[in-house]
Amino acid sequence: MLLLTSLMEGTISDEEQSDKKDTEHFKELKVDRTHDANCMISKQDDKIEGESKDCSICKQEGNLLRKMKLGVHAVSEGVESVFDARECSSDNEVGKKREYLVKYKDLAHVHNRWITEKQLHLEAPVALGRFKKNWKSVSWKTEWSLPHRLLDKRILAEVHGIDENHADCHYEWLVKWTGLGYSHVTWELENASFLKSLEAVKLMTDYEIRHQQAKKEISDTSQFICIDL
């Protein structure tokens, strides 16, 4: 009888092992891309190509297509919280109007934006009331909108409806944000403006180096010691 013992353990750094552990539930779209039986029929009733009302895979792809075509805010379910307020003047109105800095559900802080009090009252009156009541205790840090580390990337070309030769981006990056834990990581399109900075390019280079080193180490050490019992 032979006992096969792998030598692969310990070849990946603690930080990379932590990345792998903490990002397992953030992995790419399901490998099994089998659509529901009535998927093609229900697609005919949808406004955005590739989305089915009943097929879970189509819903994922539809959200991705919507994000690429209409922007990240199109896939959010609304305002999550309010972090700041400011007075600003308007060319079309007399006096000043108040704007609020809001964060949207399931979006990173880099996508926060200022909206008018009127708009916020319509979209999230509860969040507005909560902010007005507790505004002194609310704080927001600019660093939360700065990428700290790129943990993974996934190809978009396999998603139905995306033409690899014509799409303006081919990957999404899994971003860990400065000052925030792994529970706040988000998938971001590679053509996002904040991923075109010199700092972001360096993070991409660091990721590729880590990825290649890990592959090499695994290749070099994926040997097994056969112990004859």
mmCIF file of C-alpha atoms in Angstrom:
data_model
loop_
_atom_site.group_PDB
_atom_site.id
_atom_site.type_symbol
_atom_site.label_atom_id
_atom_site.label_comp_id
_atom_site.label_asym_id
_atom_site.label_seq_id
_atom_site.Cartn_x
_atom_site.Cartn_y
_atom_site.Cartn_z
ATOM 1 C CA MET A 1 0.000 0.000 0.000
ATOM 2 C CA LEU A 2 1.328 3.422 -0.899
ATOM 3 C CA LEU A 3 0.844 6.651 1.023
ATOM 4 C CA LEU A 4 1.062 9.714 -1.249
ATOM 5 C CA THR A 5 2.304 12.823 0.537
ATOM 6 C CA SER A 6 2.167 16.190 -1.245
ATOM 7 C CA LEU A 7 5.049 18.631 -0.930
ATOM 8 C CA MET A 8 2.993 21.577 -2.055
ATOM 9 C CA GLU A 9 2.217 22.809 1.470
ATOM 10 C CA GLY A 10 4.197 25.820 2.616
ATOM 11 C CA THR A 11 5.195 26.973 -0.867
ATOM 12 C CA ILE A 12 2.768 29.888 -0.909
ATOM 13 C CA SER A 13 3.270 32.891 1.328
ATOM 14 C CA ASP A 14 1.042 33.456 4.354
ATOM 15 C CA GLU A 15 -0.404 36.570 2.710
ATOM 16 C CA GLU A 16 -1.295 34.664 -0.459
ATOM 17 C CA GLN A 17 -2.825 31.844 1.594
ATOM 18 C CA SER A 18 -4.894 34.449 3.424
ATOM 19 C CA ASP A 19 -5.973 35.943 0.092
ATOM 20 C CA LYS A 20 -7.029 32.515 -1.173
ATOM 21 C CA LYS A 21 -8.964 31.719 1.999
ATOM 22 C CA ASP A 22 -10.722 35.067 2.206
ATOM 23 C CA THR A 23 -11.661 35.258 -1.471
ATOM 24 C CA GLU A 24 -13.109 31.793 -2.020
ATOM 25 C CA HIS A 25 -16.672 33.117 -1.996
ATOM 26 C CA PHE A 26 -15.734 35.945 -4.368
ATOM 27 C CA LYS A 27 -14.528 33.662 -7.149
ATOM 28 C CA GLU A 28 -15.473 34.085 -10.801
ATOM 29 C CA LEU A 29 -18.821 33.287 -12.402
ATOM 30 C CA LYS A 30 -19.773 29.641 -12.165
ATOM 31 C CA VAL A 31 -17.788 27.344 -14.420
ATOM 32 C CA ASP A 32 -20.989 25.444 -15.143
ATOM 33 C CA ARG A 33 -22.668 27.882 -17.517
ATOM 34 C CA THR A 34 -25.742 25.697 -18.122
ATOM 35 C CA HIS A 35 -28.812 27.894 -18.527
ATOM 36 C CA ASP A 36 -32.273 26.971 -17.307
ATOM 37 C CA ALA A 37 -34.522 25.066 -19.721
ATOM 38 C CA ASN A 38 -36.827 27.995 -20.482
ATOM 39 C CA CYS A 39 -33.970 30.484 -20.552
ATOM 40 C CA MET A 40 -34.057 31.291 -24.267
ATOM 41 C CA ILE A 41 -37.825 31.812 -24.223
ATOM 42 C CA SER A 42 -37.776 34.235 -21.305
ATOM 43 C CA LYS A 43 -34.916 36.187 -22.876
ATOM 44 C CA GLN A 44 -37.298 37.432 -25.534
ATOM 45 C CA ASP A 45 -39.180 39.419 -22.897
ATOM 46 C CA ASP A 46 -36.124 41.078 -21.339
ATOM 47 C CA LYS A 47 -34.961 44.577 -22.159
ATOM 48 C CA ILE A 48 -31.246 43.816 -21.980
ATOM 49 C CA GLU A 49 -29.838 41.072 -24.175
ATOM 50 C CA GLY A 50 -28.563 38.029 -22.332
ATOM 51 C CA GLU A 51 -30.741 38.358 -19.255
ATOM 52 C CA SER A 52 -33.442 35.885 -18.324
ATOM 53 C CA LYS A 53 -35.971 36.500 -15.592
ATOM 54 C CA ASP A 54 -35.739 32.913 -14.367
ATOM 55 C CA CYS A 55 -32.197 31.747 -15.163
ATOM 56 C CA SER A 56 -29.657 32.458 -12.404
ATOM 57 C CA ILE A 57 -26.733 32.390 -14.849
ATOM 58 C CA CYS A 58 -28.520 34.829 -17.131
ATOM 59 C CA LYS A 59 -29.155 37.135 -14.184
ATOM 60 C CA GLN A 60 -25.442 37.200 -13.362
ATOM 61 C CA GLU A 61 -24.550 37.855 -16.973
ATOM 62 C CA GLY A 62 -27.316 40.433 -17.292
ATOM 63 C CA ASN A 63 -25.963 42.354 -14.296
ATOM 64 C CA LEU A 64 -22.507 42.296 -15.810
ATOM 65 C CA LEU A 65 -23.779 43.519 -19.165
ATOM 66 C CA ARG A 66 -25.786 46.220 -17.437
ATOM 67 C CA LYS A 67 -22.726 47.318 -15.488
ATOM 68 C CA MET A 68 -20.633 47.516 -18.647
ATOM 69 C CA LYS A 69 -23.251 49.332 -20.698
ATOM 70 C CA LEU A 70 -24.906 51.584 -18.121
ATOM 71 C CA GLY A 71 -22.317 51.887 -15.335
ATOM 72 C CA VAL A 72 -21.868 50.342 -11.897
ATOM 73 C CA HIS A 73 -24.710 52.291 -10.304
ATOM 74 C CA ALA A 74 -27.148 50.487 -12.625
ATOM 75 C CA VAL A 75 -26.570 47.206 -10.759
ATOM 76 C CA SER A 76 -26.841 48.620 -7.246
ATOM 77 C CA GLU A 77 -30.035 48.220 -5.253
ATOM 78 C CA GLY A 78 -29.922 51.800 -4.032
ATOM 79 C CA VAL A 79 -28.351 53.987 -1.364
ATOM 80 C CA GLU A 80 -26.751 52.127 1.527
ATOM 81 C CA SER A 81 -25.577 54.999 3.715
ATOM 82 C CA VAL A 82 -24.830 58.727 3.854
ATOM 83 C CA PHE A 83 -21.398 59.969 4.925
ATOM 84 C CA ASP A 84 -21.234 63.723 4.459
ATOM 85 C CA ALA A 85 -23.117 66.890 3.507
ATOM 86 C CA ARG A 86 -22.116 70.156 1.879
ATOM 87 C CA GLU A 87 -23.629 73.434 0.748
ATOM 88 C CA CYS A 88 -23.087 74.349 -2.872
ATOM 89 C CA SER A 89 -24.320 77.098 -5.146
ATOM 90 C CA SER A 90 -26.391 76.518 -8.238
ATOM 91 C CA ASP A 91 -26.385 78.539 -11.450
ATOM 92 C CA ASN A 92 -30.097 77.980 -11.966
ATOM 93 C CA GLU A 93 -31.297 78.570 -8.420
ATOM 94 C CA VAL A 94 -31.078 81.423 -5.951
ATOM 95 C CA GLY A 95 -29.010 80.680 -2.855
ATOM 96 C CA LYS A 96 -27.296 77.434 -1.971
ATOM 97 C CA LYS A 97 -28.498 73.859 -2.005
ATOM 98 C CA ARG A 98 -27.378 70.930 0.088
ATOM 99 C CA GLU A 99 -25.782 67.805 -1.328
ATOM 100 C CA TYR A 100 -24.980 64.511 0.356
ATOM 101 C CA LEU A 101 -22.168 62.025 -0.161
ATOM 102 C CA VAL A 102 -23.762 58.593 -0.461
ATOM 103 C CA LYS A 103 -22.534 55.035 -0.721
ATOM 104 C CA TYR A 104 -24.476 52.544 -2.807
ATOM 105 C CA LYS A 105 -25.262 48.953 -1.876
ATOM 106 C CA ASP A 106 -22.727 46.373 -3.097
ATOM 107 C CA LEU A 107 -20.480 49.080 -4.565
ATOM 108 C CA ALA A 108 -17.051 50.164 -3.352
ATOM 109 C CA HIS A 109 -16.498 53.595 -1.801
ATOM 110 C CA VAL A 110 -14.743 54.708 -4.969
ATOM 111 C CA HIS A 111 -18.217 54.866 -6.525
ATOM 112 C CA ASN A 112 -19.644 57.144 -3.821
ATOM 113 C CA ARG A 113 -21.112 60.325 -5.216
ATOM 114 C CA TRP A 114 -22.770 63.571 -4.251
ATOM 115 C CA ILE A 115 -26.506 63.845 -4.850
ATOM 116 C CA THR A 116 -29.015 66.552 -4.000
ATOM 117 C CA GLU A 117 -31.156 66.445 -0.899
ATOM 118 C CA LYS A 118 -34.247 66.211 -3.081
ATOM 119 C CA GLN A 119 -32.888 63.164 -4.901
ATOM 120 C CA LEU A 120 -31.775 61.508 -1.664
ATOM 121 C CA HIS A 121 -35.164 62.135 -0.077
ATOM 122 C CA LEU A 122 -36.782 60.331 -3.005
ATOM 123 C CA GLU A 123 -34.323 57.430 -3.125
ATOM 124 C CA ALA A 124 -33.547 56.808 0.541
ATOM 125 C CA PRO A 125 -35.535 58.920 3.025
ATOM 126 C CA VAL A 126 -34.663 56.582 5.912
ATOM 127 C CA ALA A 127 -30.911 56.907 5.255
ATOM 128 C CA LEU A 128 -31.297 60.688 5.040
ATOM 129 C CA GLY A 129 -33.161 60.853 8.333
ATOM 130 C CA ARG A 130 -30.597 58.601 10.004
ATOM 131 C CA PHE A 131 -27.751 60.804 8.810
ATOM 132 C CA LYS A 132 -29.404 64.010 10.008
ATOM 133 C CA LYS A 133 -29.921 62.440 13.407
ATOM 134 C CA ASN A 134 -26.407 61.032 13.785
ATOM 135 C CA TRP A 135 -24.313 63.166 11.422
ATOM 136 C CA LYS A 136 -21.781 64.107 14.122
ATOM 137 C CA SER A 137 -20.818 60.454 14.602
ATOM 138 C CA VAL A 138 -20.570 59.631 10.895
ATOM 139 C CA SER A 139 -17.077 59.513 9.391
ATOM 140 C CA TRP A 140 -15.645 58.638 6.019
ATOM 141 C CA LYS A 141 -12.032 58.167 4.950
ATOM 142 C CA THR A 142 -10.725 58.989 1.485
ATOM 143 C CA GLU A 143 -8.342 56.037 1.667
ATOM 144 C CA TRP A 144 -11.311 53.671 1.473
ATOM 145 C CA SER A 145 -11.563 54.554 -2.221
ATOM 146 C CA LEU A 146 -7.927 53.650 -2.940
ATOM 147 C CA PRO A 147 -7.023 50.137 -4.158
ATOM 148 C CA HIS A 148 -4.627 48.426 -1.747
ATOM 149 C CA ARG A 149 -4.144 45.018 -3.358
ATOM 150 C CA LEU A 150 -5.467 43.057 -6.336
ATOM 151 C CA LEU A 151 -6.482 39.580 -5.247
ATOM 152 C CA ASP A 152 -7.739 37.960 -8.425
ATOM 153 C CA LYS A 153 -8.956 38.607 -11.964
ATOM 154 C CA ARG A 154 -11.555 36.976 -14.162
ATOM 155 C CA ILE A 155 -12.221 36.967 -17.901
ATOM 156 C CA LEU A 156 -15.371 38.637 -19.182
ATOM 157 C CA ALA A 157 -15.249 37.380 -22.761
ATOM 158 C CA GLU A 158 -17.004 34.117 -21.873
ATOM 159 C CA VAL A 159 -20.119 35.941 -20.717
ATOM 160 C CA HIS A 160 -22.957 35.781 -23.243
ATOM 161 C CA GLY A 161 -23.328 38.983 -25.210
ATOM 162 C CA ILE A 162 -19.798 40.309 -24.747
ATOM 163 C CA ASP A 163 -17.703 40.385 -27.920
ATOM 164 C CA GLU A 164 -14.062 39.941 -26.969
ATOM 165 C CA ASN A 165 -12.913 41.830 -30.043
ATOM 166 C CA HIS A 166 -15.113 44.855 -29.449
ATOM 167 C CA ALA A 167 -15.600 45.100 -25.690
ATOM 168 C CA ASP A 168 -13.661 47.956 -24.117
ATOM 169 C CA CYS A 169 -12.430 45.675 -21.345
ATOM 170 C CA HIS A 170 -11.807 41.960 -20.993
ATOM 171 C CA TYR A 171 -11.250 41.473 -17.263
ATOM 172 C CA GLU A 172 -12.591 42.292 -13.843
ATOM 173 C CA TRP A 173 -10.212 42.703 -10.911
ATOM 174 C CA LEU A 174 -11.008 41.677 -7.356
ATOM 175 C CA VAL A 175 -9.918 44.714 -5.351
ATOM 176 C CA LYS A 176 -9.076 44.977 -1.665
ATOM 177 C CA TRP A 177 -9.427 48.580 -0.541
ATOM 178 C CA THR A 178 -7.068 50.543 1.681
ATOM 179 C CA GLY A 179 -8.126 50.568 5.317
ATOM 180 C CA LEU A 180 -10.938 48.046 4.812
ATOM 181 C CA GLY A 181 -11.096 44.313 5.430
ATOM 182 C CA TYR A 182 -11.734 41.467 3.009
ATOM 183 C CA SER A 183 -15.492 41.652 3.548
ATOM 184 C CA HIS A 184 -15.409 44.888 1.516
ATOM 185 C CA VAL A 185 -13.587 43.549 -1.567
ATOM 186 C CA THR A 186 -15.341 44.146 -4.893
ATOM 187 C CA TRP A 187 -15.044 43.131 -8.532
ATOM 188 C CA GLU A 188 -14.138 46.127 -10.692
ATOM 189 C CA LEU A 189 -13.947 46.471 -14.480
ATOM 190 C CA GLU A 190 -10.403 46.850 -15.754
ATOM 191 C CA ASN A 191 -11.277 50.015 -17.688
ATOM 192 C CA ALA A 192 -12.308 51.886 -14.525
ATOM 193 C CA SER A 193 -10.436 55.181 -14.251
ATOM 194 C CA PHE A 194 -8.949 54.345 -10.839
ATOM 195 C CA LEU A 195 -7.360 51.208 -12.316
ATOM 196 C CA LYS A 196 -5.464 53.233 -14.908
ATOM 197 C CA SER A 197 -3.302 55.151 -12.452
ATOM 198 C CA LEU A 198 0.408 54.397 -11.995
ATOM 199 C CA GLU A 199 -0.323 52.961 -8.559
ATOM 200 C CA ALA A 200 -2.959 50.614 -9.971
ATOM 201 C CA VAL A 201 -0.682 49.491 -12.798
ATOM 202 C CA LYS A 202 1.933 48.622 -10.184
ATOM 203 C CA LEU A 203 -0.661 46.581 -8.279
ATOM 204 C CA MET A 204 -1.447 44.688 -11.489
ATOM 205 C CA THR A 205 2.234 44.012 -12.051
ATOM 206 C CA ASP A 206 2.600 42.820 -8.442
ATOM 207 C CA TYR A 207 -0.359 40.489 -8.914
ATOM 208 C CA GLU A 208 1.072 38.966 -12.099
ATOM 209 C CA ILE A 209 4.462 38.457 -10.420
ATOM 210 C CA ARG A 210 2.847 36.772 -7.403
ATOM 211 C CA HIS A 211 0.692 34.659 -9.696
ATOM 212 C CA GLN A 212 3.627 33.498 -11.809
ATOM 213 C CA GLN A 213 5.780 32.801 -8.750
ATOM 214 C CA ALA A 214 3.021 30.751 -7.164
ATOM 215 C CA LYS A 215 2.543 28.733 -10.368
ATOM 216 C CA LYS A 216 6.274 28.096 -10.595
ATOM 217 C CA GLU A 217 6.551 27.031 -6.970
ATOM 218 C CA ILE A 218 3.610 24.679 -7.327
ATOM 219 C CA SER A 219 5.064 23.246 -10.534
ATOM 220 C CA ASP A 220 8.485 22.761 -8.921
ATOM 221 C CA THR A 221 7.151 21.143 -5.771
ATOM 222 C CA SER A 222 4.135 19.180 -6.991
ATOM 223 C CA GLN A 223 5.975 15.964 -6.425
ATOM 224 C CA PHE A 224 4.874 13.167 -4.208
ATOM 225 C CA ILE A 225 6.910 11.023 -1.872
ATOM 226 C CA CYS A 226 5.850 7.451 -2.104
ATOM 227 C CA ILE A 227 6.214 5.774 1.242
ATOM 228 C CA ASP A 228 5.974 2.028 1.107
ATOM 229 C CA LEU A 229 3.999 0.961 4.086
#
